[in-house]
């Protein structure tokens, strides 16, 4: 006996106007972002060309554009690296305390306070750095120079005002702390409960459970949070310009009165008085900062993509 087997008919989902509007608006929004990014890049490149081809004797102190911009790049990267070195351990510790150790009421209040730091304007951090932090840390800087001055980064003479690159790094660390903490905390809370319970069931302590289950799962998210904080530190302007006593130099010393400045702070301080070729030079330094940020984000994406299974960072 033969049976007629009918192929199942595919039922098409009804087309809804809301779906079309949403997909179209998403496409337009993504295209606008790419167009704005391309427009910014074209503007920076076009305005930077005169600085690149100008007579070296007319740029900076007569040494040329690259001799002028290299100390600024060094100061930008050096200040941001110091800020990350200070902020990341504190951010991870605070996020772990909120997500796995603190009582619920205390965790909610502490998380709210940490998030409030992100709403404080950078000029307020700058004022705090000048009036409160710098005078407070100056005696400690003097102690470091007296006792650890044989280490190059702590070499003297110490700054009498406390307005050094290390003070700026502390201010930047406080500024990027809420960004890194908030994202890291959410990533820790996304750790599968079964993984944590399995580690505890095998006899692990709470800290061993965090080492074996939480931190490996959250590693890509921690990297993403760190890169966001790094982007804030690289582009910070007002706090650095207000706190730092800048010089266009390359120096690893943390406690001296002469300190390398950053690209963003240098633009903010010099742009009001710049004219003609000086404007193009400052825009060219902005292009360098743009490329540095793009490079850092690209490297972070390459590191994160090594673990495709983690969807929170992708």
mmCIF file of N, CA and C in Angstrom, residues 206-293:
data_model
loop_
_atom_site.group_PDB
_atom_site.id
_atom_site.type_symbol
_atom_site.label_atom_id
_atom_site.label_comp_id
_atom_site.label_asym_id
_atom_site.label_seq_id
_atom_site.Cartn_x
_atom_site.Cartn_y
_atom_site.Cartn_z
ATOM 1 N N UNK A 206 35.349 29.797 49.329
ATOM 2 C CA UNK A 206 34.747 30.837 48.507
ATOM 3 C C UNK A 206 35.791 31.498 47.612
ATOM 4 N N UNK A 207 36.977 31.755 48.142
ATOM 5 C CA UNK A 207 38.024 32.364 47.334
ATOM 6 C C UNK A 207 38.489 31.421 46.225
ATOM 7 N N UNK A 208 38.602 30.120 46.530
ATOM 8 C CA UNK A 208 38.991 29.161 45.494
ATOM 9 C C UNK A 208 37.905 29.053 44.432
ATOM 10 N N UNK A 209 36.644 29.142 44.841
ATOM 11 C CA UNK A 209 35.551 29.142 43.866
ATOM 12 C C UNK A 209 35.652 30.359 42.953
ATOM 13 N N UNK A 210 35.986 31.521 43.509
ATOM 14 C CA UNK A 210 36.145 32.725 42.692
ATOM 15 C C UNK A 210 37.304 32.558 41.718
ATOM 16 N N UNK A 211 38.396 31.956 42.180
ATOM 17 C CA UNK A 211 39.556 31.753 41.310
ATOM 18 C C UNK A 211 39.258 30.799 40.165
ATOM 19 N N UNK A 212 38.497 29.739 40.433
ATOM 20 C CA UNK A 212 38.290 28.696 39.422
ATOM 21 C C UNK A 212 37.046 28.897 38.569
ATOM 22 N N UNK A 213 36.057 29.612 39.071
ATOM 23 C CA UNK A 213 34.792 29.744 38.347
ATOM 24 C C UNK A 213 34.492 31.174 37.910
ATOM 25 N N UNK A 214 34.685 32.146 38.793
ATOM 26 C CA UNK A 214 34.249 33.510 38.513
ATOM 27 C C UNK A 214 35.257 34.256 37.646
ATOM 28 N N UNK A 215 36.509 34.291 38.077
ATOM 29 C CA UNK A 215 37.505 35.084 37.357
ATOM 30 C C UNK A 215 37.757 34.576 35.940
ATOM 31 N N UNK A 216 37.900 33.251 35.707
ATOM 32 C CA UNK A 216 38.076 32.812 34.311
ATOM 33 C C UNK A 216 36.887 33.167 33.423
ATOM 34 N N UNK A 217 35.669 33.055 33.957
ATOM 35 C CA UNK A 217 34.491 33.408 33.169
ATOM 36 C C UNK A 217 34.459 34.897 32.854
ATOM 37 N N UNK A 218 34.903 35.720 33.803
ATOM 38 C CA UNK A 218 34.782 37.173 33.662
ATOM 39 C C UNK A 218 35.983 37.820 32.993
ATOM 40 N N UNK A 219 37.014 37.049 32.639
ATOM 41 C CA UNK A 219 38.234 37.653 32.114
ATOM 42 C C UNK A 219 37.981 38.539 30.893
ATOM 43 N N UNK A 220 37.239 38.083 29.866
ATOM 44 C CA UNK A 220 36.991 38.989 28.727
ATOM 45 C C UNK A 220 36.228 40.247 29.120
ATOM 46 N N UNK A 221 35.287 40.108 30.051
ATOM 47 C CA UNK A 221 34.553 41.278 30.502
ATOM 48 C C UNK A 221 35.432 42.261 31.255
ATOM 49 N N UNK A 222 36.362 41.738 32.043
ATOM 50 C CA UNK A 222 37.296 42.613 32.756
ATOM 51 C C UNK A 222 38.160 43.376 31.753
ATOM 52 N N UNK A 223 38.585 42.691 30.699
ATOM 53 C CA UNK A 223 39.378 43.353 29.664
ATOM 54 C C UNK A 223 38.567 44.457 28.992
ATOM 55 N N UNK A 224 37.302 44.175 28.699
ATOM 56 C CA UNK A 224 36.450 45.198 28.080
ATOM 57 C C UNK A 224 36.287 46.396 28.989
ATOM 58 N N UNK A 225 36.038 46.148 30.277
ATOM 59 C CA UNK A 225 35.891 47.254 31.220
ATOM 60 C C UNK A 225 37.178 48.058 31.340
ATOM 61 N N UNK A 226 38.300 47.361 31.345
ATOM 62 C CA UNK A 226 39.591 48.051 31.436
ATOM 63 C C UNK A 226 39.829 48.928 30.218
ATOM 64 N N UNK A 227 39.464 48.441 29.038
ATOM 65 C CA UNK A 227 39.663 49.239 27.834
ATOM 66 C C UNK A 227 38.759 50.473 27.817
ATOM 67 N N UNK A 228 37.548 50.343 28.343
ATOM 68 C CA UNK A 228 36.688 51.529 28.441
ATOM 69 C C UNK A 228 37.296 52.554 29.395
ATOM 70 N N UNK A 229 37.814 52.064 30.520
ATOM 71 C CA UNK A 229 38.485 52.974 31.437
ATOM 72 C C UNK A 229 39.719 53.600 30.825
ATOM 73 N N UNK A 230 40.459 52.816 30.048
ATOM 74 C CA UNK A 230 41.641 53.347 29.378
ATOM 75 C C UNK A 230 41.268 54.435 28.383
ATOM 76 N N UNK A 231 40.169 54.243 27.659
ATOM 77 C CA UNK A 231 39.715 55.280 26.733
ATOM 78 C C UNK A 231 39.384 56.578 27.444
ATOM 79 N N UNK A 232 38.777 56.469 28.626
ATOM 80 C CA UNK A 232 38.480 57.685 29.411
ATOM 81 C C UNK A 232 39.774 58.335 29.874
ATOM 82 N N UNK A 233 40.729 57.540 30.309
ATOM 83 C CA UNK A 233 41.989 58.101 30.809
ATOM 84 C C UNK A 233 42.808 58.728 29.684
ATOM 85 N N UNK A 234 42.807 58.118 28.501
ATOM 86 C CA UNK A 234 43.583 58.662 27.387
ATOM 87 C C UNK A 234 43.051 60.014 26.934
ATOM 88 N N UNK A 235 41.740 60.192 26.967
ATOM 89 C CA UNK A 235 41.150 61.416 26.439
ATOM 90 C C UNK A 235 40.816 62.464 27.475
ATOM 91 N N UNK A 236 41.131 62.209 28.743
ATOM 92 C CA UNK A 236 40.789 63.182 29.776
ATOM 93 C C UNK A 236 41.584 64.468 29.596
ATOM 94 N N UNK A 237 40.901 65.585 29.758
ATOM 95 C CA UNK A 237 41.502 66.891 29.469
ATOM 96 C C UNK A 237 41.600 67.783 30.694
ATOM 97 N N UNK A 238 40.457 68.152 31.262
ATOM 98 C CA UNK A 238 40.426 69.206 32.268
ATOM 99 C C UNK A 238 41.166 68.821 33.534
ATOM 100 N N UNK A 239 40.934 67.607 34.019
ATOM 101 C CA UNK A 239 41.585 67.200 35.268
ATOM 102 C C UNK A 239 43.099 67.218 35.124
ATOM 103 N N UNK A 240 43.595 66.719 33.993
ATOM 104 C CA UNK A 240 45.041 66.693 33.760
ATOM 105 C C UNK A 240 45.580 68.119 33.613
ATOM 106 N N UNK A 241 44.869 68.953 32.854
ATOM 107 C CA UNK A 241 45.333 70.317 32.629
ATOM 108 C C UNK A 241 45.344 71.131 33.911
ATOM 109 N N UNK A 242 44.421 70.856 34.829
ATOM 110 C CA UNK A 242 44.344 71.614 36.065
ATOM 111 C C UNK A 242 45.361 71.153 37.095
ATOM 112 N N UNK A 243 45.584 69.862 37.186
ATOM 113 C CA UNK A 243 46.445 69.317 38.246
ATOM 114 C C UNK A 243 47.915 69.377 37.863
ATOM 115 N N UNK A 244 48.230 69.037 36.622
ATOM 116 C CA UNK A 244 49.620 68.819 36.230
ATOM 117 C C UNK A 244 50.337 70.133 35.940
ATOM 118 N N UNK A 245 51.605 70.167 36.316
ATOM 119 C CA UNK A 245 52.505 71.239 35.887
ATOM 120 C C UNK A 245 53.275 70.712 34.682
ATOM 121 N N UNK A 246 52.792 70.964 33.464
ATOM 122 C CA UNK A 246 53.264 70.207 32.303
ATOM 123 C C UNK A 246 54.562 70.737 31.718
ATOM 124 N N UNK A 247 55.278 69.824 31.084
ATOM 125 C CA UNK A 247 56.449 70.134 30.270
ATOM 126 C C UNK A 247 56.477 69.129 29.123
ATOM 127 N N UNK A 248 56.924 69.565 27.967
ATOM 128 C CA UNK A 248 57.012 68.657 26.820
ATOM 129 C C UNK A 248 58.332 67.900 26.917
ATOM 130 N N UNK A 249 58.347 66.896 27.795
ATOM 131 C CA UNK A 249 59.551 66.108 28.038
ATOM 132 C C UNK A 249 59.168 64.637 28.118
ATOM 133 N N UNK A 250 60.182 63.793 28.081
ATOM 134 C CA UNK A 250 60.019 62.357 28.321
ATOM 135 C C UNK A 250 60.752 62.027 29.607
ATOM 136 N N UNK A 251 60.009 61.639 30.617
ATOM 137 C CA UNK A 251 60.600 61.345 31.922
ATOM 138 C C UNK A 251 59.729 60.326 32.645
ATOM 139 N N UNK A 252 60.380 59.295 33.193
ATOM 140 C CA UNK A 252 59.660 58.288 33.963
ATOM 141 C C UNK A 252 59.548 58.665 35.438
ATOM 142 N N UNK A 253 60.200 59.739 35.855
ATOM 143 C CA UNK A 253 60.147 60.164 37.251
ATOM 144 C C UNK A 253 58.724 60.574 37.620
ATOM 145 N N UNK A 254 58.258 60.089 38.756
ATOM 146 C CA UNK A 254 56.870 60.301 39.157
ATOM 147 C C UNK A 254 56.677 61.475 40.098
ATOM 148 N N UNK A 255 57.731 61.957 40.723
ATOM 149 C CA UNK A 255 57.567 62.878 41.841
ATOM 150 C C UNK A 255 58.236 64.227 41.625
ATOM 151 N N UNK A 256 58.755 64.488 40.452
ATOM 152 C CA UNK A 256 59.457 65.745 40.210
ATOM 153 C C UNK A 256 58.495 66.832 39.754
ATOM 154 N N UNK A 257 58.967 68.071 39.773
ATOM 155 C CA UNK A 257 58.118 69.200 39.383
ATOM 156 C C UNK A 257 57.922 69.285 37.875
ATOM 157 N N UNK A 258 58.882 68.784 37.093
ATOM 158 C CA UNK A 258 58.735 68.742 35.636
ATOM 159 C C UNK A 258 58.167 67.388 35.229
ATOM 160 N N UNK A 259 57.020 67.407 34.558
ATOM 161 C CA UNK A 259 56.313 66.183 34.222
ATOM 162 C C UNK A 259 55.881 66.210 32.763
ATOM 163 N N UNK A 260 55.845 65.048 32.122
ATOM 164 C CA UNK A 260 55.321 64.999 30.747
ATOM 165 C C UNK A 260 53.829 65.295 30.745
ATOM 166 N N UNK A 261 53.359 65.998 29.746
ATOM 167 C CA UNK A 261 51.946 66.309 29.623
ATOM 168 C C UNK A 261 51.288 65.360 28.630
ATOM 169 N N UNK A 262 49.976 65.434 28.518
ATOM 170 C CA UNK A 262 49.228 64.562 27.626
ATOM 171 C C UNK A 262 48.769 65.332 26.396
ATOM 172 N N UNK A 263 48.369 64.597 25.382
ATOM 173 C CA UNK A 263 47.916 65.228 24.147
ATOM 174 C C UNK A 263 46.658 66.061 24.390
ATOM 175 N N UNK A 264 45.688 65.480 25.097
ATOM 176 C CA UNK A 264 44.425 66.198 25.312
ATOM 177 C C UNK A 264 44.641 67.470 26.125
ATOM 178 N N UNK A 265 45.440 67.377 27.192
ATOM 179 C CA UNK A 265 45.695 68.560 28.012
ATOM 180 C C UNK A 265 46.477 69.612 27.233
ATOM 181 N N UNK A 266 47.417 69.174 26.410
ATOM 182 C CA UNK A 266 48.190 70.121 25.613
ATOM 183 C C UNK A 266 47.297 70.871 24.619
ATOM 184 N N UNK A 267 46.346 70.174 24.015
ATOM 185 C CA UNK A 267 45.414 70.834 23.094
ATOM 186 C C UNK A 267 44.551 71.847 23.839
ATOM 187 N N UNK A 268 44.045 71.457 25.010
ATOM 188 C CA UNK A 268 43.173 72.354 25.764
ATOM 189 C C UNK A 268 43.903 73.608 26.222
ATOM 190 N N UNK A 269 45.170 73.486 26.594
ATOM 191 C CA UNK A 269 45.920 74.628 27.095
ATOM 192 C C UNK A 269 46.398 75.556 25.986
ATOM 193 N N UNK A 270 46.711 75.005 24.824
ATOM 194 C CA UNK A 270 47.333 75.803 23.764
ATOM 195 C C UNK A 270 46.386 76.215 22.640
ATOM 196 N N UNK A 271 45.239 75.591 22.520
ATOM 197 C CA UNK A 271 44.371 75.879 21.385
ATOM 198 C C UNK A 271 43.837 77.315 21.395
ATOM 199 N N UNK A 272 43.476 77.903 22.559
ATOM 200 C CA UNK A 272 42.954 79.284 22.502
ATOM 201 C C UNK A 272 43.944 80.288 21.917
ATOM 202 N N UNK A 273 45.235 80.054 22.072
ATOM 203 C CA UNK A 273 46.235 80.998 21.576
ATOM 204 C C UNK A 273 46.852 80.564 20.245
ATOM 205 N N UNK A 274 46.454 79.405 19.735
ATOM 206 C CA UNK A 274 47.045 78.908 18.492
ATOM 207 C C UNK A 274 46.439 79.614 17.283
ATOM 208 N N UNK A 275 47.224 79.713 16.229
ATOM 209 C CA UNK A 275 46.743 80.313 14.982
ATOM 210 C C UNK A 275 47.566 79.748 13.823
ATOM 211 N N UNK A 276 46.977 79.799 12.650
ATOM 212 C CA UNK A 276 47.625 79.351 11.412
ATOM 213 C C UNK A 276 48.147 77.923 11.566
ATOM 214 N N UNK A 277 49.464 77.742 11.402
ATOM 215 C CA UNK A 277 50.043 76.408 11.451
ATOM 216 C C UNK A 277 49.913 75.776 12.832
ATOM 217 N N UNK A 278 49.883 76.587 13.877
ATOM 218 C CA UNK A 278 49.750 76.038 15.229
ATOM 219 C C UNK A 278 48.463 75.255 15.414
ATOM 220 N N UNK A 279 47.379 75.719 14.775
ATOM 221 C CA UNK A 279 46.117 74.996 14.859
ATOM 222 C C UNK A 279 46.245 73.629 14.192
ATOM 223 N N UNK A 280 46.890 73.597 13.016
ATOM 224 C CA UNK A 280 47.068 72.330 12.316
ATOM 225 C C UNK A 280 47.929 71.362 13.115
ATOM 226 N N UNK A 281 48.915 71.878 13.819
ATOM 227 C CA UNK A 281 49.775 71.014 14.634
ATOM 228 C C UNK A 281 48.972 70.387 15.766
ATOM 229 N N UNK A 282 48.140 71.179 16.415
ATOM 230 C CA UNK A 282 47.330 70.639 17.502
ATOM 231 C C UNK A 282 46.318 69.616 16.984
ATOM 232 N N UNK A 283 45.723 69.886 15.824
ATOM 233 C CA UNK A 283 44.794 68.913 15.242
ATOM 234 C C UNK A 283 45.537 67.638 14.862
ATOM 235 N N UNK A 284 46.775 67.768 14.389
ATOM 236 C CA UNK A 284 47.561 66.586 14.056
ATOM 237 C C UNK A 284 47.845 65.742 15.295
ATOM 238 N N UNK A 285 48.104 66.396 16.436
ATOM 239 C CA UNK A 285 48.276 65.620 17.670
ATOM 240 C C UNK A 285 46.970 64.931 18.061
ATOM 241 N N UNK A 286 45.833 65.592 17.783
ATOM 242 C CA UNK A 286 44.548 64.935 18.009
ATOM 243 C C UNK A 286 44.367 63.715 17.136
ATOM 244 N N UNK A 287 44.870 63.776 15.896
ATOM 245 C CA UNK A 287 44.828 62.607 15.018
ATOM 246 C C UNK A 287 45.659 61.465 15.597
ATOM 247 N N UNK A 288 46.806 61.789 16.165
ATOM 248 C CA UNK A 288 47.633 60.750 16.791
ATOM 249 C C UNK A 288 46.879 60.106 17.953
ATOM 250 N N UNK A 289 46.207 60.916 18.767
ATOM 251 C CA UNK A 289 45.419 60.367 19.877
ATOM 252 C C UNK A 289 44.278 59.504 19.358
ATOM 253 N N UNK A 290 43.662 59.911 18.274
ATOM 254 C CA UNK A 290 42.600 59.121 17.643
ATOM 255 C C UNK A 290 43.124 57.756 17.217
ATOM 256 N N UNK A 291 44.305 57.728 16.625
ATOM 257 C CA UNK A 291 44.890 56.458 16.181
ATOM 258 C C UNK A 291 45.289 55.591 17.364
ATOM 259 N N UNK A 292 45.785 56.202 18.432
ATOM 260 C CA UNK A 292 46.152 55.430 19.622
ATOM 261 C C UNK A 292 44.920 54.750 20.216
ATOM 262 N N UNK A 293 43.831 55.501 20.325
ATOM 263 C CA UNK A 293 42.595 54.940 20.862
ATOM 264 C C UNK A 293 42.074 53.814 19.986
#
